[in-house]
PDB file of C-alpha atoms in Angstrom:
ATOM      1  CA  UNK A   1      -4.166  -1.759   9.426  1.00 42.00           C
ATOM      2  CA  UNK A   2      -0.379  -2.381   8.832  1.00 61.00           C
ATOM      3  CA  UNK A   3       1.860   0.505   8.922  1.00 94.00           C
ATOM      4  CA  UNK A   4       4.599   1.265   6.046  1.00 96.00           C
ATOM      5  CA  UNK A   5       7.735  -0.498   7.994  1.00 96.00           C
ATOM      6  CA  UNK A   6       5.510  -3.793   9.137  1.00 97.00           C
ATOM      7  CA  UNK A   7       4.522  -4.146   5.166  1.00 98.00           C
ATOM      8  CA  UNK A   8       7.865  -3.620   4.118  1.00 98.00           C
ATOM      9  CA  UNK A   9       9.050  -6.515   6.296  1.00 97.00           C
ATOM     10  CA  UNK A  10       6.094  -8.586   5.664  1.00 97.00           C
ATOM     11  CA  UNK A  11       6.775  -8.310   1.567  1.00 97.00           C
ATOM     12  CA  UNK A  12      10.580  -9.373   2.437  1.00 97.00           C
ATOM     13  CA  UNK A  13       9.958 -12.209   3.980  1.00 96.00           C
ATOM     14  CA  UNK A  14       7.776 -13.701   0.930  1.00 97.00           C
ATOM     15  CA  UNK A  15       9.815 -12.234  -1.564  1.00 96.00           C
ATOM     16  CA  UNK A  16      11.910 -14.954   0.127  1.00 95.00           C
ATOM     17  CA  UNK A  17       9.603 -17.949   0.823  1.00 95.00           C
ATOM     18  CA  UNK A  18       8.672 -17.220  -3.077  1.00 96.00           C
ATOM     19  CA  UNK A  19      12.155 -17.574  -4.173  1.00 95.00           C
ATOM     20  CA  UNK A  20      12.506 -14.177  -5.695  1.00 97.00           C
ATOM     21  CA  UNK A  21      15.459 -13.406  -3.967  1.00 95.00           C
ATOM     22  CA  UNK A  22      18.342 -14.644  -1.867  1.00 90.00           C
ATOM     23  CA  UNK A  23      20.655 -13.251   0.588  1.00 84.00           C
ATOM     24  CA  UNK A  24      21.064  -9.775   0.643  1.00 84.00           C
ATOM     25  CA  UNK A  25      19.962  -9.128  -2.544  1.00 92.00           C
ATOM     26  CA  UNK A  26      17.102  -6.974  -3.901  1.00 95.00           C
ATOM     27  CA  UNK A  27      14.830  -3.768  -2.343  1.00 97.00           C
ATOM     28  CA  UNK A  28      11.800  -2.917  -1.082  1.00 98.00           C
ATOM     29  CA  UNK A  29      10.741   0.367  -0.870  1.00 98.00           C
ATOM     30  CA  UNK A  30       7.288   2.291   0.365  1.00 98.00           C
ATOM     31  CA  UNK A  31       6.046   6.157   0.163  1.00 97.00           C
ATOM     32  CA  UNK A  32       6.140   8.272   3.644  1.00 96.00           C
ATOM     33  CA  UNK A  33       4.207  10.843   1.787  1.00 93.00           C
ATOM     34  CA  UNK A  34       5.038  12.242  -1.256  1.00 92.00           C
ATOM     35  CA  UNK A  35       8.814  13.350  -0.728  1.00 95.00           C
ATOM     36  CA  UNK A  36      10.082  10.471   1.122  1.00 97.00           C
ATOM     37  CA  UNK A  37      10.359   6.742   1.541  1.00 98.00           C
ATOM     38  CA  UNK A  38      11.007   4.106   3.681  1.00 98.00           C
ATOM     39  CA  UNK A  39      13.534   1.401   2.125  1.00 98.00           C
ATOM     40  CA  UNK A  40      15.149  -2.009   2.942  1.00 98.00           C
ATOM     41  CA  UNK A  41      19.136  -0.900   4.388  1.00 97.00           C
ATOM     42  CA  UNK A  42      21.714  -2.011   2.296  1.00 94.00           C
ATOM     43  CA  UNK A  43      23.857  -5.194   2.373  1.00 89.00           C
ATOM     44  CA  UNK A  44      21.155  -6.894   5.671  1.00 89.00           C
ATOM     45  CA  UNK A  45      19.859 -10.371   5.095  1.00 90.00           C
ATOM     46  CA  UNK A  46      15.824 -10.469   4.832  1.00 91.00           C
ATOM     47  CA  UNK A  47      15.837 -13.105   7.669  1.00 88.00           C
ATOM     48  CA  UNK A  48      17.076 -11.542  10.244  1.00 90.00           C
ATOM     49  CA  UNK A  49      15.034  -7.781   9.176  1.00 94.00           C
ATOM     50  CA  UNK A  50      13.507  -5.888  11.610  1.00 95.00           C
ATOM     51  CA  UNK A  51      11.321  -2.805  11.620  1.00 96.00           C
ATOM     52  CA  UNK A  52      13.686  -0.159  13.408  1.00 96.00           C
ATOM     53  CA  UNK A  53      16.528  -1.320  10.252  1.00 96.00           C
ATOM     54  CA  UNK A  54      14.504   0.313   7.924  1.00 98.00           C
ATOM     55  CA  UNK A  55      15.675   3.770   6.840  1.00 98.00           C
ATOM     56  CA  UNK A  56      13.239   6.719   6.352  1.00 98.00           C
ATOM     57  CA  UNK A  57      14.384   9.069   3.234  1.00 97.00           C
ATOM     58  CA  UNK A  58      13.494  11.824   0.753  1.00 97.00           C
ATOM     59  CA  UNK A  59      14.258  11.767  -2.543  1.00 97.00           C
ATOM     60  CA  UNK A  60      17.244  13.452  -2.785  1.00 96.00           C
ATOM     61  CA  UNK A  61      19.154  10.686  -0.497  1.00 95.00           C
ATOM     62  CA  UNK A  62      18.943  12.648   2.727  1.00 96.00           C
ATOM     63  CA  UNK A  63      18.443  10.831   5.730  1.00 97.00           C
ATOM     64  CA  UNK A  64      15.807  11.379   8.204  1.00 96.00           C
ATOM     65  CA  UNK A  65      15.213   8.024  10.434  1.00 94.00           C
ATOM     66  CA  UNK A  66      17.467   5.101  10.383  1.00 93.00           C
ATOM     67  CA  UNK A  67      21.033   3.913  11.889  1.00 93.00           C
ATOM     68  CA  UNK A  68      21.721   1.819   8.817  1.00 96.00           C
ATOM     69  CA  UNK A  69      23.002   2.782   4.741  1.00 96.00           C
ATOM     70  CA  UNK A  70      19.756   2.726   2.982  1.00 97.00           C
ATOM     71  CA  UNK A  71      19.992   0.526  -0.094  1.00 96.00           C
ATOM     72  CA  UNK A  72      22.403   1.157  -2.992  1.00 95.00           C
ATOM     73  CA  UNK A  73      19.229   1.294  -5.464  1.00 97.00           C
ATOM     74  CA  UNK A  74      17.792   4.201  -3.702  1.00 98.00           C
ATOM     75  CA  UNK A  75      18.264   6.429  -6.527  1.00 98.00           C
ATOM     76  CA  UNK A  76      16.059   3.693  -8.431  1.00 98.00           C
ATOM     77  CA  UNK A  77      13.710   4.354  -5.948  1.00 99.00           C
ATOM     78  CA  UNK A  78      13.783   8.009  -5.818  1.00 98.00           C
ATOM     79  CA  UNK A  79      13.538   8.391  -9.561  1.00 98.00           C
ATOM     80  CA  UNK A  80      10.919   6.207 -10.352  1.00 99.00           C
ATOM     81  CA  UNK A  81       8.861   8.117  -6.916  1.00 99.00           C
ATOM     82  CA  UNK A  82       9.724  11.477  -9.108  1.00 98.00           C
ATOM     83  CA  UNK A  83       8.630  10.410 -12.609  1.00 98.00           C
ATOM     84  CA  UNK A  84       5.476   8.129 -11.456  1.00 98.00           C
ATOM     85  CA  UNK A  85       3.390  10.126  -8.757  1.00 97.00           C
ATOM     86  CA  UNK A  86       0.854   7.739  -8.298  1.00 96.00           C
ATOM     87  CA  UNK A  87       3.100   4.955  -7.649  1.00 98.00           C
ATOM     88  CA  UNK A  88       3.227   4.133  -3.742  1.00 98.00           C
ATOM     89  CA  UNK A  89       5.290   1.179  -3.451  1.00 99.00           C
ATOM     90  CA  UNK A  90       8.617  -0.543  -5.324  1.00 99.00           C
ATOM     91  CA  UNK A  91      10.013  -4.002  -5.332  1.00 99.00           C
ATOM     92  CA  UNK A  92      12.871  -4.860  -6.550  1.00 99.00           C
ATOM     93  CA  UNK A  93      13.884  -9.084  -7.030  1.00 98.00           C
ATOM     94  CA  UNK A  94      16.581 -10.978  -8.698  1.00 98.00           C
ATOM     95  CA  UNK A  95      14.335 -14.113  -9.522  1.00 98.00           C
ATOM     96  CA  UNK A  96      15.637 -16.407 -11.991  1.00 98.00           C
ATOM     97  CA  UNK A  97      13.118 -16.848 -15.224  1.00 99.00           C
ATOM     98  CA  UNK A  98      12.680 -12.695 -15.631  1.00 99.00           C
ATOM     99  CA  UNK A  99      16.316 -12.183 -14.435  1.00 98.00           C
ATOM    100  CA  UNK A 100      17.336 -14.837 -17.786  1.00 99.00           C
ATOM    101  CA  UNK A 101      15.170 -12.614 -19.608  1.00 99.00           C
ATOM    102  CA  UNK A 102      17.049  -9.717 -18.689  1.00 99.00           C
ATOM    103  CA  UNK A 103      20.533 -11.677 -18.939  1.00 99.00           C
ATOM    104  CA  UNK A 104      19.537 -12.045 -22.579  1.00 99.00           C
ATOM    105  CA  UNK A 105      18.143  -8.413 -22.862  1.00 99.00           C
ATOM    106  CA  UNK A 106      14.947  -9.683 -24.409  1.00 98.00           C
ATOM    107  CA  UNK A 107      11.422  -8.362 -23.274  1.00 98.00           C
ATOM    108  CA  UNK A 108       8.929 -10.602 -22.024  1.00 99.00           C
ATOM    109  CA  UNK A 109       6.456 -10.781 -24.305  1.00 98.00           C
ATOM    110  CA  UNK A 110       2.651  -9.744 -23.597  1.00 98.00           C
ATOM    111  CA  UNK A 111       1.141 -13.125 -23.635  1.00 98.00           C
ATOM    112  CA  UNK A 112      -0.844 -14.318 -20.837  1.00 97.00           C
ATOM    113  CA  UNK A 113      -4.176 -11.838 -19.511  1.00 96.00           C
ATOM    114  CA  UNK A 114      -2.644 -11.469 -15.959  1.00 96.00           C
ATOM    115  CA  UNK A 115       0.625 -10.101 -17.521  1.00 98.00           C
ATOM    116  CA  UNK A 116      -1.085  -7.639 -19.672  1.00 98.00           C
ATOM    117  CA  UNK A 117      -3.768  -6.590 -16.962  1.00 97.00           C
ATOM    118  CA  UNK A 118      -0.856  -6.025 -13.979  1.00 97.00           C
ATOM    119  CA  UNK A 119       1.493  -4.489 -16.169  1.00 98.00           C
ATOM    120  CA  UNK A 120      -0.121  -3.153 -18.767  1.00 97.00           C
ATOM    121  CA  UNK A 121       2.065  -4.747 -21.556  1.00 97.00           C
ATOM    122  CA  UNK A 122       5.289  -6.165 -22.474  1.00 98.00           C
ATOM    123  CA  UNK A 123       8.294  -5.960 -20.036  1.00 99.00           C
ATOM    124  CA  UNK A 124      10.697  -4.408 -21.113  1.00 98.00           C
ATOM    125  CA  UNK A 125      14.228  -4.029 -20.748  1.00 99.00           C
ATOM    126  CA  UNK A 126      15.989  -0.744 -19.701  1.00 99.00           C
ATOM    127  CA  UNK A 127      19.896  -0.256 -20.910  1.00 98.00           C
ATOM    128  CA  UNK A 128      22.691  -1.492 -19.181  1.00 98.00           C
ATOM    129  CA  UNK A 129      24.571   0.745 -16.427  1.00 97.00           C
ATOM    130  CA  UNK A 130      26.398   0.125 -13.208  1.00 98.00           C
ATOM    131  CA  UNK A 131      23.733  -0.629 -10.121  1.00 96.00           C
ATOM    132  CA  UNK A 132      23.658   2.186  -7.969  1.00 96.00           C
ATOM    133  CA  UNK A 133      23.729   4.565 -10.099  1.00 97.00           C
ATOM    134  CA  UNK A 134      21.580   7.763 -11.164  1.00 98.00           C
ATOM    135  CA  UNK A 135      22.800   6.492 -14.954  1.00 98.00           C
ATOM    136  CA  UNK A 136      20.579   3.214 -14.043  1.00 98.00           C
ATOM    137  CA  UNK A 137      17.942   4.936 -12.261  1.00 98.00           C
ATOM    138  CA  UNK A 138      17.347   7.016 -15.147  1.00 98.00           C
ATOM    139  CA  UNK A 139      17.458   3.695 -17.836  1.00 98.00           C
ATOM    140  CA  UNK A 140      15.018   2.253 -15.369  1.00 99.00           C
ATOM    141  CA  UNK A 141      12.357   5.144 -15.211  1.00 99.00           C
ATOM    142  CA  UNK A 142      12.849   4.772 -19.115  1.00 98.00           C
ATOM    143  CA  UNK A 143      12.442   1.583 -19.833  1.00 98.00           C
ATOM    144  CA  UNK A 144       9.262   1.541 -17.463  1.00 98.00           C
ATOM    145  CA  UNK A 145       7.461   4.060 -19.175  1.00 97.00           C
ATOM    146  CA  UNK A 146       3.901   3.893 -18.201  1.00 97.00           C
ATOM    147  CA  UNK A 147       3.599   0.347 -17.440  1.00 98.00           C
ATOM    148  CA  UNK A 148       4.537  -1.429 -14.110  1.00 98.00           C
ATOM    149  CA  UNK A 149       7.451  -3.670 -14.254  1.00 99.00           C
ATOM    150  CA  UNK A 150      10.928  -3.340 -16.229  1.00 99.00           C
ATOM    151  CA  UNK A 151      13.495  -5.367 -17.007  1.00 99.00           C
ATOM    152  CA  UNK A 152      17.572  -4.141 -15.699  1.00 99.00           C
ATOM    153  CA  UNK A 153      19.428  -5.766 -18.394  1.00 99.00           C
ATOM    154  CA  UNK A 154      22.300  -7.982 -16.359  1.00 98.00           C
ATOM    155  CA  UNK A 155      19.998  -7.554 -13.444  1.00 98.00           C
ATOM    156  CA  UNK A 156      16.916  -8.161 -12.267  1.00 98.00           C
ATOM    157  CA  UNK A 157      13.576  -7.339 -12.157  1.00 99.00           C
ATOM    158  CA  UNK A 158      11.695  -3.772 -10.966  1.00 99.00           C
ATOM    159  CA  UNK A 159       7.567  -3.940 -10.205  1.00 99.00           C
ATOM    160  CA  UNK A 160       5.467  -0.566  -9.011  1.00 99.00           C
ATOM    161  CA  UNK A 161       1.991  -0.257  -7.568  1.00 98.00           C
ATOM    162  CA  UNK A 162      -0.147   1.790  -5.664  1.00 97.00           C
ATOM    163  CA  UNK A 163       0.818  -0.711  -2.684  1.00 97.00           C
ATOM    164  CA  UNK A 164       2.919  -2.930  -1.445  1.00 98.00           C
ATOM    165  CA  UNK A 165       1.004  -6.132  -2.233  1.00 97.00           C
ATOM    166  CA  UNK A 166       0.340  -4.381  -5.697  1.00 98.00           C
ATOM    167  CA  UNK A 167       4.013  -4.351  -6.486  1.00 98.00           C
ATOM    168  CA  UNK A 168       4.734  -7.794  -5.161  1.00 99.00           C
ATOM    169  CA  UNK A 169       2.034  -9.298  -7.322  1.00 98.00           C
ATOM    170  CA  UNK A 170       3.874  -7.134 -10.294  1.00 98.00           C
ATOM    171  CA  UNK A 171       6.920  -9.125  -9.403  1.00 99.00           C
ATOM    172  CA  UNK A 172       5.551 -12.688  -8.930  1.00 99.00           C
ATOM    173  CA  UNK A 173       3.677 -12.616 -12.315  1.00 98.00           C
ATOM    174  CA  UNK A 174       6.365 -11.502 -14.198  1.00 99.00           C
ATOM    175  CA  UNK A 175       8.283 -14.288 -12.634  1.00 99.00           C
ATOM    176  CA  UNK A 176       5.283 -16.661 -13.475  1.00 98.00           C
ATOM    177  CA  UNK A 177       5.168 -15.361 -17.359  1.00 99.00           C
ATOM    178  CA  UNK A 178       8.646 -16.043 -17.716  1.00 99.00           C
ATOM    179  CA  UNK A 179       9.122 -19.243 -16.498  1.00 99.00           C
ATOM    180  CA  UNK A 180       5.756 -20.067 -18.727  1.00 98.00           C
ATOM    181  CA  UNK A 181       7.712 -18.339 -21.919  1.00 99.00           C
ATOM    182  CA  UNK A 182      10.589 -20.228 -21.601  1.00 98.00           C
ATOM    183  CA  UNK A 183       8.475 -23.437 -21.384  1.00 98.00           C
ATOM    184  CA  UNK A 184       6.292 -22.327 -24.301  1.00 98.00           C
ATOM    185  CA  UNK A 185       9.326 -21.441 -26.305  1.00 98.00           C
ATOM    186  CA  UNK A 186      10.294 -25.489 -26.310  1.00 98.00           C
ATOM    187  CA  UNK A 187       6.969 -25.871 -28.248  1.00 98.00           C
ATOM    188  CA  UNK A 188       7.823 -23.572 -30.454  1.00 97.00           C
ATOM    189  CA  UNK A 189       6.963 -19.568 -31.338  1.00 96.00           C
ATOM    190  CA  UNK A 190       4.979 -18.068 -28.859  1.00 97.00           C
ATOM    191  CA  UNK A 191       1.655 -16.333 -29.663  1.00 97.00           C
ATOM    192  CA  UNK A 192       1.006 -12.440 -28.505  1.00 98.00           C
ATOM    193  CA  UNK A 193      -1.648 -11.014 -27.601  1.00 97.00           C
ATOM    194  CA  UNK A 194      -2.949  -7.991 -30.264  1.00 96.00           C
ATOM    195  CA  UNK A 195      -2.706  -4.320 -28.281  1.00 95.00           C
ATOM    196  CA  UNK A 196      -6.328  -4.008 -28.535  1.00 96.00           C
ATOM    197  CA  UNK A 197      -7.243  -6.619 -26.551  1.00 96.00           C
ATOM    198  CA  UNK A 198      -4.694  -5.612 -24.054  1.00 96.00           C
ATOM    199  CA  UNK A 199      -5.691  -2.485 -23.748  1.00 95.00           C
ATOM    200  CA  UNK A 200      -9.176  -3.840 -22.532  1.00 95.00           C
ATOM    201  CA  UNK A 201      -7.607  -6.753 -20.535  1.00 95.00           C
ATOM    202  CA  UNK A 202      -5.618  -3.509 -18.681  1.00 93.00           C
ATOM    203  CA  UNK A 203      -8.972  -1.280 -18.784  1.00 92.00           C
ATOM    204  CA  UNK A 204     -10.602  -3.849 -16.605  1.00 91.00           C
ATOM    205  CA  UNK A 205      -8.513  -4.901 -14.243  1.00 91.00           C
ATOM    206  CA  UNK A 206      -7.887  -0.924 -13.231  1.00 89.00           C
ATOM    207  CA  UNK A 207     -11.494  -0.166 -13.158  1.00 89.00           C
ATOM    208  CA  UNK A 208     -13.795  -3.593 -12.861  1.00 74.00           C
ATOM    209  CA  UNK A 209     -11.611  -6.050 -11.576  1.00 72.00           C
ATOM    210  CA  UNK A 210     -12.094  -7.351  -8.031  1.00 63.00           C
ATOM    211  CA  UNK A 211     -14.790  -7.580  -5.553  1.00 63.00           C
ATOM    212  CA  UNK A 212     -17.228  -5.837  -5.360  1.00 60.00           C
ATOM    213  CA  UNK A 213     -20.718  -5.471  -3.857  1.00 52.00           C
ATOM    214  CA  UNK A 214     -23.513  -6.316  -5.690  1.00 57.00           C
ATOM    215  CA  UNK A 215     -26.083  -4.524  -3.124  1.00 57.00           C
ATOM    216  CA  UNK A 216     -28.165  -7.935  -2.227  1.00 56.00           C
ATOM    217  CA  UNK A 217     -28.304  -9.654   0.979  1.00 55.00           C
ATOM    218  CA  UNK A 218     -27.150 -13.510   0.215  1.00 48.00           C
TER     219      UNK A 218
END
C-alpha cells in the first residue's frame, strides 16, 4: 500500500492533469496521526514535487520533518483536522467553474445525486478573509459545517475525506456540478433536489454504496 507522502504526490499530479490547478497554486494535505500532517510546501510547482519536499507538521504549525515552508493554508488545514476528527485527508484547488461560483459568492446548489451523496448537500460559501490566515481558517471550518466541500469566497475550492482519493473525488465533482450549473442555468432555473431525498442519496453512499461481496462463487 502507498504511504502518506507517495499519495500526496500522486493526488498533485492529477489535480494537475485534471485541470484543477496550475502553477503553484493550491494544497494537499494528509493525517500523520491525529496531531499532525503532512502538507504540500509552499510556493513549489506540482511538476517538479518530490516526496522528501513534503513537510511533516502538528497542528499548531510546528515543524517536525521537512527543509521547505509548509503551505500558507496550513492553518486551513490544521483547523479543519481540529474541528472534523474523522477527516483524514484535505485538498485544496483553484478550478475554474466552483472557483466562479465562489467569485460570485453563490453556493452550488444540491442538484445532481453524486453532489449530494459526496458532499452531503449544497456547497457553500465561507466569508471572505485574507488567505493564510487563522480569520480564513476559521470562515472555512464554518462554512463547511458537516458536509465535505466549501466554497472560499474570492478563492477556491476546499474538499475533506477519510482519504486522499476521497477528497480528490470531493473536489472533481464539485468541479463537475458547477460546470453542469452554469450550463443548466442557460436553459433556464435549475431544479433542486428536496432534503429528504438527499438525506437518503447521502445515507447510501456512506453505508451501501460500493462493492461489495455478495458471498457466491461466479
Amino acid at each position: 500500500m502507498a504511504g502518506i507522502r507517495t499519495e500526496i504526490i500522486n493526488t498533485t499530479q492529477i489535480m494537475c492533469s485534471d485541470k484543477l490547478v496550475l502553477g503553484t497554486w493550491g494544497n494537499v494535505s494528509a493525517r500523520e496521526g491525529q496531531e499532525k500532517m503532512w502538507i504540500t510546501p509552499s510556493g513549489m510547482n506540482y511538476d517538479s514535487l518530490q516526496e522528501e519536499d513534503l513537510v511533516l507538521l502538528d497542528l499548531q504549525g510546528l515543524i517536525h520533518s521537512g527543509r521547505w515552508k509548509p503551505s500558507s493554508e496550513w492553518r486551513l488545514h490544521a483547523a479543519i483536522y481540529r474541528a472534523r476528527p474523522e477527516c483524514s485527508a484535505i485538498v485544496h484547488t483553484h478550478s475554474p467553474h466552483a472557483t466562479a461560483f465562489a467569485i460570485a459568492r453563490q453556493n452550488i446548489p444540491p442538484v445532481v445525486e453524486d453532489l449530494v451523496e459526496v458532499v452531503g448537500g449544497s456547497v457553500e460559501v465561507a466569508a471572505y478573509t485574507l488567505p493564510g490566515t487563522w480569520e480564513l481558517a476559521e470562515n472555512c471550518v464554518r462554512g463547511l459545517g458537516e458536509r465535505n466541500a466549501v466554497l472560499l469566497a474570492n478563492h477556491g475550492l476546499v474538499g475533506v475525506g477519510s482519504t486522499l482519493p476521497e477528497a480528490l473525488k470531493v473536489c472533481q465533482i464539485v468541479e463537475k456540478t458547477a460546470q453542469a450549473v452554469l450550463l443548466a442555468r442557460l436553459l433556464g432555473p435549475v431544479v433542486e433536489l428536496c432534503e429528504e431525498d438527499i438525506r437518503k442519496m447521502r445515507n447510501f453512499y456512506l453505508n451501501s454504496y460500493g462493492p461489495k461481496l455478495t458471498g457466491e462463487e461466479v
